[in-house]
Short mmCIF file of N, CA and C in Angstrom, two decimals:
data_model
loop_
_atom_site.label_atom_id
_atom_site.label_comp_id
_atom_site.label_asym_id
_atom_site.label_seq_id
_atom_site.Cartn_x
_atom_site.Cartn_y
_atom_site.Cartn_z
N UNK I 1 18.02 -34.88 -43.09
CA UNK I 1 18.54 -33.90 -42.08
C UNK I 1 19.95 -34.21 -41.70
N UNK I 2 20.73 -33.27 -41.69
CA UNK I 2 21.99 -33.31 -41.09
C UNK I 2 22.35 -32.98 -39.75
N UNK I 3 22.90 -33.89 -38.97
CA UNK I 3 23.17 -33.61 -37.65
C UNK I 3 24.81 -33.57 -37.53
N UNK I 4 25.08 -32.85 -36.44
CA UNK I 4 26.66 -32.67 -35.83
C UNK I 4 26.66 -33.42 -34.64
N UNK I 5 27.41 -34.51 -34.59
CA UNK I 5 27.28 -35.39 -33.43
C UNK I 5 28.74 -35.37 -32.79
N UNK I 6 28.58 -35.36 -31.37
CA UNK I 6 29.86 -35.40 -30.57
C UNK I 6 29.75 -36.44 -29.70
N UNK I 7 30.74 -37.58 -29.66
CA UNK I 7 30.67 -38.52 -29.00
C UNK I 7 31.91 -38.43 -28.01
N UNK I 8 31.67 -38.49 -26.61
CA UNK I 8 32.86 -38.19 -25.85
C UNK I 8 33.04 -39.76 -25.09
N UNK I 9 34.12 -40.21 -25.23
CA UNK I 9 34.34 -41.72 -24.61
C UNK I 9 35.32 -41.63 -23.74
N UNK I 10 35.03 -41.95 -22.31
CA UNK I 10 35.79 -41.76 -21.12
C UNK I 10 35.98 -43.24 -20.32
N UNK I 11 36.85 -43.48 -19.61
CA UNK I 11 37.17 -44.68 -18.84
C UNK I 11 35.86 -44.50 -17.81
N UNK I 12 35.53 -45.87 -17.67
CA UNK I 12 34.43 -45.92 -16.28
C UNK I 12 35.01 -45.61 -15.03
N UNK I 13 34.30 -45.34 -14.23
CA UNK I 13 34.97 -45.11 -12.89
C UNK I 13 35.63 -46.16 -12.24
N UNK I 14 36.64 -46.16 -11.74
CA UNK I 14 37.48 -47.17 -11.22
C UNK I 14 38.44 -47.73 -12.21
N UNK I 15 38.50 -47.24 -13.65
CA UNK I 15 39.57 -47.85 -14.41
C UNK I 15 40.52 -46.76 -14.47
N UNK I 16 41.77 -47.41 -14.35
CA UNK I 16 43.15 -46.69 -14.26
C UNK I 16 43.21 -45.65 -15.43
N UNK I 17 43.57 -44.52 -15.26
CA UNK I 17 43.76 -43.42 -16.44
C UNK I 17 45.04 -42.85 -16.27
N UNK I 18 46.08 -43.66 -16.74
CA UNK I 18 47.43 -43.39 -16.76
C UNK I 18 47.63 -41.99 -17.17
N UNK I 19 47.18 -41.81 -18.40
CA UNK I 19 47.45 -40.38 -19.07
C UNK I 19 47.00 -39.21 -17.96
N UNK I 20 45.75 -39.20 -17.57
CA UNK I 20 45.37 -38.36 -16.68
C UNK I 20 46.27 -38.03 -15.41
N UNK I 21 46.91 -39.46 -14.82
CA UNK I 21 47.68 -39.35 -13.79
C UNK I 21 48.89 -38.61 -14.11
N UNK I 22 49.52 -38.90 -15.44
CA UNK I 22 50.76 -38.35 -15.74
C UNK I 22 50.73 -36.87 -15.57
N UNK I 23 49.57 -36.47 -16.39
CA UNK I 23 49.23 -34.83 -16.44
C UNK I 23 49.18 -34.28 -15.17
N UNK I 24 48.61 -34.88 -14.15
CA UNK I 24 48.32 -34.18 -12.96
C UNK I 24 49.71 -34.32 -11.97
N UNK I 25 50.56 -35.21 -12.39
CA UNK I 25 51.66 -35.38 -11.62
C UNK I 25 52.63 -34.31 -12.00
N UNK I 26 52.59 -33.82 -13.32
CA UNK I 26 53.51 -32.96 -13.96
C UNK I 26 52.96 -31.47 -13.66
N UNK I 27 51.97 -31.25 -13.28
CA UNK I 27 51.24 -29.96 -13.26
C UNK I 27 52.11 -29.14 -12.16
N UNK I 28 52.43 -29.72 -11.03
CA UNK I 28 53.17 -28.47 -9.89
C UNK I 28 54.51 -28.39 -10.25
N UNK I 29 55.14 -29.03 -11.30
CA UNK I 29 56.47 -28.62 -11.84
C UNK I 29 56.61 -27.52 -12.77
N UNK I 30 55.17 -27.57 -13.38
CA UNK I 30 54.92 -26.56 -14.40
C UNK I 30 54.50 -25.14 -13.73
N UNK I 31 54.11 -25.21 -12.31
CA UNK I 31 53.69 -24.19 -11.82
C UNK I 31 52.22 -24.00 -11.76
N UNK I 32 51.59 -25.08 -11.91
CA UNK I 32 50.12 -25.05 -11.79
C UNK I 32 49.48 -25.67 -10.62
N UNK I 33 48.71 -25.06 -9.64
CA UNK I 33 48.24 -25.13 -8.62
C UNK I 33 46.94 -25.38 -8.62
N UNK I 34 46.29 -26.33 -7.88
CA UNK I 34 44.80 -26.30 -7.80
C UNK I 34 44.09 -27.18 -8.73
N UNK I 35 44.79 -27.87 -9.52
CA UNK I 35 44.24 -28.66 -10.68
C UNK I 35 43.88 -30.16 -9.93
N UNK I 36 42.97 -30.70 -10.20
CA UNK I 36 42.93 -32.14 -9.64
C UNK I 36 41.77 -32.92 -10.49
N UNK I 37 41.57 -34.42 -10.27
CA UNK I 37 40.65 -35.11 -10.90
C UNK I 37 40.96 -34.94 -12.42
N UNK I 38 42.08 -34.99 -12.75
CA UNK I 38 42.36 -35.01 -14.19
C UNK I 38 41.83 -36.37 -14.98
N UNK I 39 41.03 -36.41 -16.03
CA UNK I 39 40.73 -37.63 -16.55
C UNK I 39 40.89 -37.29 -17.81
N UNK I 40 41.36 -38.21 -18.86
CA UNK I 40 41.70 -38.15 -20.20
C UNK I 40 40.68 -39.05 -20.86
N UNK I 41 39.85 -38.68 -21.96
CA UNK I 41 39.17 -39.56 -22.77
C UNK I 41 39.37 -39.13 -24.30
N UNK I 42 38.38 -39.46 -25.16
CA UNK I 42 38.34 -39.56 -26.61
C UNK I 42 37.17 -38.99 -27.10
N UNK I 43 37.19 -38.08 -28.02
CA UNK I 43 36.16 -37.28 -28.50
C UNK I 43 36.04 -37.61 -30.07
N UNK I 44 34.94 -37.79 -30.53
CA UNK I 44 34.80 -38.21 -31.89
C UNK I 44 33.66 -37.38 -32.43
N UNK I 45 33.69 -36.80 -33.58
CA UNK I 45 32.83 -35.76 -34.29
C UNK I 45 32.56 -36.35 -35.52
N UNK I 46 31.35 -36.24 -35.72
CA UNK I 46 30.99 -36.72 -37.10
C UNK I 46 29.59 -36.26 -37.71
N UNK I 47 29.52 -35.76 -39.06
CA UNK I 47 28.09 -35.65 -39.37
C UNK I 47 27.33 -36.69 -39.83
N UNK I 48 26.19 -36.74 -39.59
CA UNK I 48 25.31 -37.92 -39.79
C UNK I 48 24.04 -37.42 -40.42
N UNK I 49 23.72 -38.13 -41.38
CA UNK I 49 22.30 -37.96 -42.15
C UNK I 49 21.34 -38.89 -41.66
N UNK I 50 20.23 -38.15 -41.10
CA UNK I 50 19.30 -38.98 -40.48
C UNK I 50 17.98 -38.39 -40.63
N UNK I 51 16.86 -39.16 -40.46
CA UNK I 51 15.50 -38.61 -40.47
C UNK I 51 15.05 -37.54 -39.66
N UNK I 52 15.45 -37.99 -38.28
CA UNK I 52 14.96 -36.86 -37.45
C UNK I 52 15.99 -37.20 -36.03
N UNK I 53 15.87 -36.15 -35.14
CA UNK I 53 16.81 -36.30 -33.88
C UNK I 53 16.60 -37.64 -33.35
N UNK I 54 15.58 -38.17 -33.18
CA UNK I 54 15.68 -39.40 -32.38
C UNK I 54 16.43 -40.54 -33.19
N UNK I 55 16.08 -40.55 -34.55
CA UNK I 55 16.84 -41.46 -35.46
C UNK I 55 18.49 -41.30 -35.08
N UNK I 56 18.75 -40.04 -35.21
CA UNK I 56 20.39 -39.77 -35.29
C UNK I 56 21.07 -40.12 -33.90
N UNK I 57 20.10 -39.85 -32.78
CA UNK I 57 20.57 -40.49 -31.57
C UNK I 57 20.64 -41.99 -31.49
N UNK I 58 19.77 -42.70 -31.94
CA UNK I 58 19.76 -44.25 -32.16
C UNK I 58 20.81 -44.67 -32.73
N UNK I 59 20.99 -44.18 -33.86
CA UNK I 59 22.20 -44.32 -34.63
C UNK I 59 23.38 -44.29 -34.19
N UNK I 60 23.51 -43.05 -33.59
CA UNK I 60 25.04 -42.79 -32.97
C UNK I 60 25.13 -43.73 -31.67
N UNK I 61 24.31 -44.07 -30.83
CA UNK I 61 24.40 -44.91 -29.70
C UNK I 61 24.65 -46.21 -30.16
N UNK I 62 24.08 -46.67 -31.49
CA UNK I 62 24.47 -48.00 -31.79
C UNK I 62 25.98 -47.83 -32.16
N UNK I 63 26.29 -47.00 -32.73
CA UNK I 63 27.76 -46.67 -33.35
C UNK I 63 28.76 -46.58 -32.23
N UNK I 64 28.28 -46.34 -31.02
CA UNK I 64 29.07 -46.15 -29.95
C UNK I 64 29.21 -47.60 -29.49
N UNK I 65 28.22 -48.23 -29.28
CA UNK I 65 28.18 -49.82 -28.76
C UNK I 65 29.17 -50.57 -29.80
N UNK I 66 28.99 -50.46 -30.99
CA UNK I 66 29.79 -51.38 -31.95
C UNK I 66 30.75 -51.16 -32.45
N UNK I 67 31.18 -49.86 -32.21
CA UNK I 67 32.67 -49.46 -32.66
C UNK I 67 33.45 -48.63 -31.99
N UNK I 68 32.94 -47.45 -31.34
CA UNK I 68 33.45 -46.43 -30.85
C UNK I 68 34.05 -46.36 -29.18
N UNK I 69 33.10 -47.29 -28.58
CA UNK I 69 33.65 -47.46 -27.26
C UNK I 69 33.55 -49.14 -26.87
N UNK I 70 34.20 -49.19 -25.97
CA UNK I 70 34.48 -50.84 -25.33
C UNK I 70 33.75 -50.64 -23.94
N UNK I 71 32.36 -51.38 -23.99
CA UNK I 71 31.54 -51.18 -22.73
C UNK I 71 32.16 -51.74 -21.53
N UNK I 72 32.72 -52.53 -21.69
CA UNK I 72 33.73 -53.10 -20.35
C UNK I 72 34.55 -52.16 -19.69
N UNK I 73 35.17 -51.07 -20.37
CA UNK I 73 35.97 -50.23 -19.60
C UNK I 73 35.64 -48.91 -19.95
N UNK I 74 34.68 -48.49 -20.85
CA UNK I 74 34.59 -47.21 -21.34
C UNK I 74 33.08 -46.99 -21.38
N UNK I 75 32.60 -45.35 -21.16
CA UNK I 75 31.27 -45.20 -21.04
C UNK I 75 31.47 -43.90 -22.40
N UNK I 76 30.35 -43.99 -23.19
CA UNK I 76 30.17 -43.02 -24.16
C UNK I 76 29.04 -42.17 -24.21
N UNK I 77 29.35 -41.02 -24.37
CA UNK I 77 28.15 -40.09 -24.12
C UNK I 77 27.88 -39.18 -25.46
N UNK I 78 26.56 -39.20 -26.01
CA UNK I 78 26.52 -38.79 -27.20
C UNK I 78 25.64 -37.24 -27.13
N UNK I 79 26.18 -36.40 -27.73
CA UNK I 79 25.35 -35.10 -27.92
C UNK I 79 25.36 -34.69 -29.16
N UNK I 80 23.98 -34.11 -29.67
CA UNK I 80 24.02 -34.03 -31.20
C UNK I 80 23.10 -32.58 -31.34
N UNK I 81 23.25 -32.18 -32.37
CA UNK I 81 22.43 -30.85 -32.97
C UNK I 81 22.37 -30.89 -34.29
N UNK I 82 21.55 -30.39 -34.80
CA UNK I 82 21.32 -30.12 -36.21
C UNK I 82 22.47 -29.44 -36.88
N UNK I 83 22.97 -29.89 -37.88
CA UNK I 83 24.23 -29.31 -38.39
C UNK I 83 24.23 -27.75 -38.92
N UNK I 84 25.38 -27.10 -38.36
CA UNK I 84 25.08 -25.80 -38.54
C UNK I 84 25.04 -25.13 -37.23
N UNK I 85 24.21 -25.59 -36.30
CA UNK I 85 23.95 -25.17 -35.06
C UNK I 85 25.47 -25.27 -34.26
N UNK I 86 25.95 -24.49 -33.72
CA UNK I 86 27.03 -24.70 -32.62
C UNK I 86 26.63 -25.40 -31.47
N UNK I 87 27.45 -26.23 -30.80
CA UNK I 87 27.07 -26.71 -29.23
C UNK I 87 27.32 -25.58 -28.54
N UNK E 1 36.91 -20.76 -5.32
CA UNK E 1 36.06 -21.18 -6.11
C UNK E 1 36.34 -22.30 -7.18
N UNK E 2 35.49 -23.31 -7.21
CA UNK E 2 35.89 -24.69 -7.84
C UNK E 2 35.16 -24.78 -9.07
N UNK E 3 36.04 -24.99 -10.20
CA UNK E 3 35.29 -25.04 -11.66
C UNK E 3 35.86 -26.26 -12.29
N UNK E 4 34.78 -26.79 -13.07
CA UNK E 4 34.87 -28.07 -13.79
C UNK E 4 35.13 -27.61 -15.15
N UNK E 5 36.54 -28.17 -15.65
CA UNK E 5 36.88 -27.74 -17.07
C UNK E 5 37.05 -28.80 -17.78
N UNK E 6 36.61 -28.56 -19.15
CA UNK E 6 36.73 -29.74 -20.19
C UNK E 6 37.36 -28.97 -21.50
N UNK E 7 38.38 -29.41 -21.78
CA UNK E 7 39.53 -29.11 -22.75
C UNK E 7 39.46 -30.30 -24.09
N UNK E 8 39.00 -29.86 -24.95
CA UNK E 8 38.88 -30.49 -26.25
C UNK E 8 40.24 -30.30 -27.25
N UNK E 9 40.88 -31.42 -27.27
CA UNK E 9 41.91 -31.10 -28.30
C UNK E 9 41.94 -31.83 -29.53
N UNK E 10 41.70 -31.22 -30.67
CA UNK E 10 41.68 -31.74 -31.91
C UNK E 10 42.69 -31.43 -33.05
N UNK E 11 42.81 -32.07 -34.05
CA UNK E 11 44.05 -31.79 -34.81
C UNK E 11 43.54 -30.42 -35.66
N UNK E 12 44.39 -29.33 -36.16
CA UNK E 12 44.18 -28.42 -37.07
C UNK E 12 43.45 -28.81 -38.42
N UNK E 13 42.82 -28.13 -38.90
CA UNK E 13 42.36 -28.53 -40.29
C UNK E 13 43.59 -28.62 -41.38
N UNK E 14 43.53 -29.74 -41.92
CA UNK E 14 44.59 -30.04 -42.83
C UNK E 14 45.57 -30.96 -42.21
N UNK E 15 45.41 -31.26 -41.03
CA UNK E 15 46.41 -32.28 -40.29
C UNK E 15 45.59 -33.59 -40.39
N UNK E 16 46.23 -34.55 -40.86
CA UNK E 16 45.78 -36.01 -41.23
C UNK E 16 45.36 -36.55 -39.95
N UNK E 17 44.21 -37.35 -40.00
CA UNK E 17 43.49 -37.85 -38.74
C UNK E 17 43.26 -39.24 -39.01
N UNK E 18 44.26 -39.97 -38.88
CA UNK E 18 44.29 -41.65 -39.49
C UNK E 18 43.39 -42.28 -38.56
N UNK E 19 42.99 -42.07 -37.51
CA UNK E 19 42.03 -42.77 -36.43
C UNK E 19 40.65 -42.48 -37.01
N UNK E 20 40.23 -41.02 -37.16
CA UNK E 20 39.03 -40.74 -37.78
C UNK E 20 38.93 -41.46 -39.25
N UNK E 21 40.11 -41.52 -40.02
CA UNK E 21 39.67 -42.15 -41.55
C UNK E 21 39.50 -43.59 -41.44
N UNK E 22 40.07 -44.28 -40.35
CA UNK E 22 39.71 -45.61 -40.09
C UNK E 22 38.58 -45.86 -39.74
N UNK E 23 37.88 -44.98 -38.71
CA UNK E 23 36.46 -45.16 -38.30
C UNK E 23 35.57 -44.99 -39.59
N UNK E 24 35.95 -44.05 -40.35
CA UNK E 24 35.00 -43.71 -41.65
C UNK E 24 35.05 -44.80 -42.46
N UNK E 25 36.18 -45.57 -42.68
CA UNK E 25 36.09 -46.56 -43.69
C UNK E 25 35.61 -47.74 -43.10
N UNK E 26 35.50 -47.98 -41.88
CA UNK E 26 35.17 -49.27 -41.15
C UNK E 26 33.30 -49.06 -41.19
N UNK E 27 32.74 -48.02 -41.33
CA UNK E 27 31.34 -48.00 -40.97
C UNK E 27 30.38 -48.66 -42.02
N UNK E 28 30.73 -48.64 -43.54
CA UNK E 28 29.96 -49.12 -44.49
C UNK E 28 29.82 -50.58 -44.28
N UNK E 29 30.96 -51.18 -43.78
CA UNK E 29 30.82 -52.74 -43.43
C UNK E 29 30.07 -53.30 -42.07
N UNK E 30 29.87 -52.14 -41.46
CA UNK E 30 29.08 -52.40 -40.23
C UNK E 30 27.68 -52.10 -40.44
N UNK E 31 27.30 -51.37 -41.54
CA UNK E 31 26.05 -51.33 -42.03
C UNK E 31 25.80 -49.71 -41.68
N UNK E 32 26.69 -49.04 -41.30
CA UNK E 32 26.17 -47.74 -41.06
C UNK E 32 26.38 -46.80 -42.38
N UNK E 33 25.29 -46.05 -42.95
CA UNK E 33 25.39 -45.08 -43.89
C UNK E 33 25.20 -43.60 -43.53
N UNK E 34 25.64 -42.81 -44.18
CA UNK E 34 25.19 -41.50 -44.01
C UNK E 34 26.10 -40.99 -42.93
N UNK E 35 27.42 -41.36 -42.61
CA UNK E 35 28.32 -40.95 -41.46
C UNK E 35 29.48 -40.30 -42.35
N UNK E 36 29.84 -39.16 -42.08
CA UNK E 36 31.03 -38.65 -42.90
C UNK E 36 31.55 -37.61 -41.79
N UNK E 37 32.82 -37.23 -42.32
CA UNK E 37 33.73 -36.13 -41.61
C UNK E 37 33.86 -36.59 -40.15
N UNK E 38 34.27 -37.65 -40.14
CA UNK E 38 34.73 -38.11 -38.72
C UNK E 38 36.21 -37.51 -38.28
N UNK E 39 36.03 -36.98 -37.29
CA UNK E 39 37.56 -36.61 -36.67
C UNK E 39 37.53 -37.00 -35.03
N UNK E 40 38.62 -37.42 -34.92
CA UNK E 40 38.82 -38.16 -33.62
C UNK E 40 39.97 -37.08 -32.67
N UNK E 41 39.60 -36.62 -31.55
CA UNK E 41 40.58 -36.03 -30.76
C UNK E 41 40.36 -36.24 -29.26
N UNK E 42 41.04 -35.55 -28.34
CA UNK E 42 41.25 -35.95 -26.96
C UNK E 42 40.42 -35.03 -26.19
N UNK E 43 39.95 -35.36 -25.15
CA UNK E 43 39.25 -34.83 -24.10
C UNK E 43 39.76 -34.73 -22.92
N UNK E 44 40.23 -33.62 -22.16
CA UNK E 44 40.68 -33.54 -20.87
C UNK E 44 39.76 -32.95 -20.02
N UNK E 45 39.31 -33.59 -18.70
CA UNK E 45 38.41 -33.15 -17.88
C UNK E 45 39.27 -32.69 -16.61
N UNK E 46 39.04 -31.66 -15.77
CA UNK E 46 39.70 -31.47 -14.59
C UNK E 46 39.12 -30.75 -13.64
N UNK E 47 39.24 -30.51 -12.51
CA UNK E 47 38.70 -29.78 -11.36
C UNK E 47 39.65 -28.65 -11.39
N UNK E 48 39.34 -27.33 -11.22
CA UNK E 48 40.35 -26.15 -11.14
C UNK E 48 39.76 -25.33 -9.89
N UNK E 49 40.60 -24.98 -8.87
CA UNK E 49 40.47 -23.71 -8.04
C UNK E 49 40.82 -22.51 -8.48
N UNK E 50 39.87 -21.66 -8.65
CA UNK E 50 40.33 -20.40 -8.91
C UNK E 50 39.62 -19.21 -8.38
N UNK E 51 40.07 -18.04 -8.66
CA UNK E 51 39.45 -16.91 -7.89
C UNK E 51 37.96 -16.52 -8.60
N UNK E 52 37.94 -16.42 -9.88
CA UNK E 52 36.71 -16.37 -10.64
C UNK E 52 36.81 -17.20 -11.91
N UNK E 53 35.76 -16.71 -12.76
CA UNK E 53 35.74 -17.28 -14.19
C UNK E 53 36.75 -17.00 -15.04
N UNK E 54 37.16 -15.78 -14.87
CA UNK E 54 38.34 -15.35 -15.87
C UNK E 54 39.68 -15.66 -15.52
N UNK E 55 40.00 -16.06 -14.34
CA UNK E 55 41.11 -16.58 -13.74
C UNK E 55 41.30 -18.06 -14.34
N UNK E 56 40.05 -18.71 -14.19
CA UNK E 56 39.78 -20.16 -14.51
C UNK E 56 40.16 -20.35 -15.82
N UNK E 57 39.72 -19.56 -16.79
CA UNK E 57 39.96 -19.63 -18.05
C UNK E 57 41.28 -19.23 -18.54
N UNK E 58 41.81 -18.23 -17.92
CA UNK E 58 43.24 -18.03 -17.96
C UNK E 58 44.26 -19.11 -17.85
N UNK E 59 44.01 -19.72 -16.62
CA UNK E 59 44.75 -20.70 -16.36
C UNK E 59 44.55 -22.05 -17.03
N UNK E 60 43.35 -22.27 -17.50
CA UNK E 60 43.20 -23.68 -18.23
C UNK E 60 43.79 -23.29 -19.78
N UNK E 61 43.67 -21.85 -20.12
CA UNK E 61 44.05 -21.71 -21.65
C UNK E 61 45.64 -21.76 -21.69
N UNK E 62 46.51 -21.25 -20.64
CA UNK E 62 47.92 -21.45 -20.28
C UNK E 62 48.01 -22.82 -20.35
N UNK E 63 47.47 -23.75 -19.26
CA UNK E 63 47.68 -25.29 -19.46
C UNK E 63 47.50 -25.84 -20.75
N UNK E 64 46.54 -25.47 -21.43
CA UNK E 64 46.77 -26.28 -23.09
C UNK E 64 47.89 -25.59 -23.75
N UNK E 65 48.29 -24.38 -23.68
CA UNK E 65 49.28 -23.87 -24.50
C UNK E 65 50.74 -24.72 -23.78
N UNK E 66 50.78 -25.00 -22.64
CA UNK E 66 52.01 -25.43 -21.92
C UNK E 66 52.02 -26.96 -21.80
N UNK E 67 51.04 -27.75 -21.98
CA UNK E 67 51.13 -28.94 -21.65
C UNK E 67 50.13 -29.78 -22.47
N UNK E 68 48.81 -29.48 -22.60
CA UNK E 68 47.99 -30.22 -23.07
C UNK E 68 47.88 -30.47 -24.81
N UNK E 69 48.21 -29.30 -25.50
CA UNK E 69 48.18 -29.45 -26.72
C UNK E 69 49.50 -28.75 -27.40
N UNK E 70 49.64 -29.42 -28.49
CA UNK E 70 50.81 -29.05 -29.43
C UNK E 70 50.25 -28.14 -30.35
N UNK E 71 50.47 -26.69 -30.38
CA UNK E 71 49.80 -25.76 -31.11
C UNK E 71 50.32 -25.70 -32.73
N UNK E 72 51.31 -26.49 -32.79
CA UNK E 72 51.75 -26.75 -34.34
C UNK E 72 50.90 -27.54 -35.10
N UNK E 73 50.24 -28.63 -34.50
CA UNK E 73 49.45 -29.34 -35.14
C UNK E 73 47.63 -29.51 -34.54
N UNK E 74 47.85 -28.87 -33.20
CA UNK E 74 46.36 -29.00 -32.71
C UNK E 74 46.05 -27.99 -32.02
N UNK E 75 44.58 -27.67 -32.02
CA UNK E 75 43.88 -26.75 -31.33
C UNK E 75 43.11 -27.23 -30.22
N UNK E 76 42.95 -26.42 -29.12
CA UNK E 76 42.45 -26.66 -27.84
C UNK E 76 41.16 -25.64 -27.58
N UNK E 77 40.15 -26.14 -27.16
CA UNK E 77 39.07 -25.52 -26.82
C UNK E 77 38.84 -25.54 -25.57
N UNK E 78 38.42 -24.54 -24.91
CA UNK E 78 38.36 -24.66 -23.27
C UNK E 78 36.69 -24.34 -22.90
N UNK E 79 36.29 -25.41 -22.37
CA UNK E 79 34.67 -24.65 -21.63
C UNK E 79 34.57 -25.19 -20.32
N UNK E 80 34.26 -24.17 -19.40
CA UNK E 80 34.13 -24.42 -18.00
C UNK E 80 32.66 -23.95 -17.58
N UNK E 81 32.67 -24.60 -16.28
CA UNK E 81 31.38 -24.14 -15.52
C UNK E 81 31.78 -24.39 -14.00
N UNK E 82 31.03 -23.56 -13.28
CA UNK E 82 31.24 -23.63 -11.80
C UNK E 82 31.00 -25.28 -11.29
N UNK E 83 31.77 -25.93 -10.56
CA UNK E 83 31.62 -27.23 -10.09
C UNK E 83 30.42 -27.63 -9.71
N UNK E 84 29.78 -28.61 -10.28
CA UNK E 84 28.63 -29.09 -9.75
C UNK E 84 27.28 -28.58 -10.93
N UNK E 85 27.67 -27.73 -11.59
CA UNK E 85 26.71 -27.59 -12.75
C UNK E 85 27.30 -28.37 -14.00
N UNK E 86 26.04 -29.12 -14.56
CA UNK E 86 26.30 -29.79 -15.55
C UNK E 86 26.76 -28.90 -16.94
N UNK E 87 27.66 -29.36 -17.74
CA UNK E 87 27.67 -28.64 -18.99
C UNK E 87 26.45 -28.73 -19.75
#
């Protein structure tokens, strides 16, 4: 069975996010008001062949631990759906 | 009214994605099988004060056009919800 997986990797709370801060500082000069708490992260999408949804989730989470995220400074959130179904 | 906005910026189809290709090539050596079509993008989350949902979406999309995404090589997808409601 094929799954579409989306992994969102963001900095842990308390970890500096210079890209987000830079965006936030740039906004008033562009005329945008009322935007705050800008945080920038990474998103990884892939297709995964797995037996069932539990297996797909387990594989995706191991993938995060071993390759996609650095658990010292980042958290990873996995969401998945059978391929072909939009999130 | 406060909205939680999530913007996902990914390369347009046909634009090279070296980070995704590198992840995909690394996976077999780590023992992961059945993973394909890896694409890496950027995710920007922020809080936005706006009159209603239409206004929040319009502001977010203008923000993408003017700052967050480069429309020549990237597409941006906005999803938003009233603050406090999980996506």
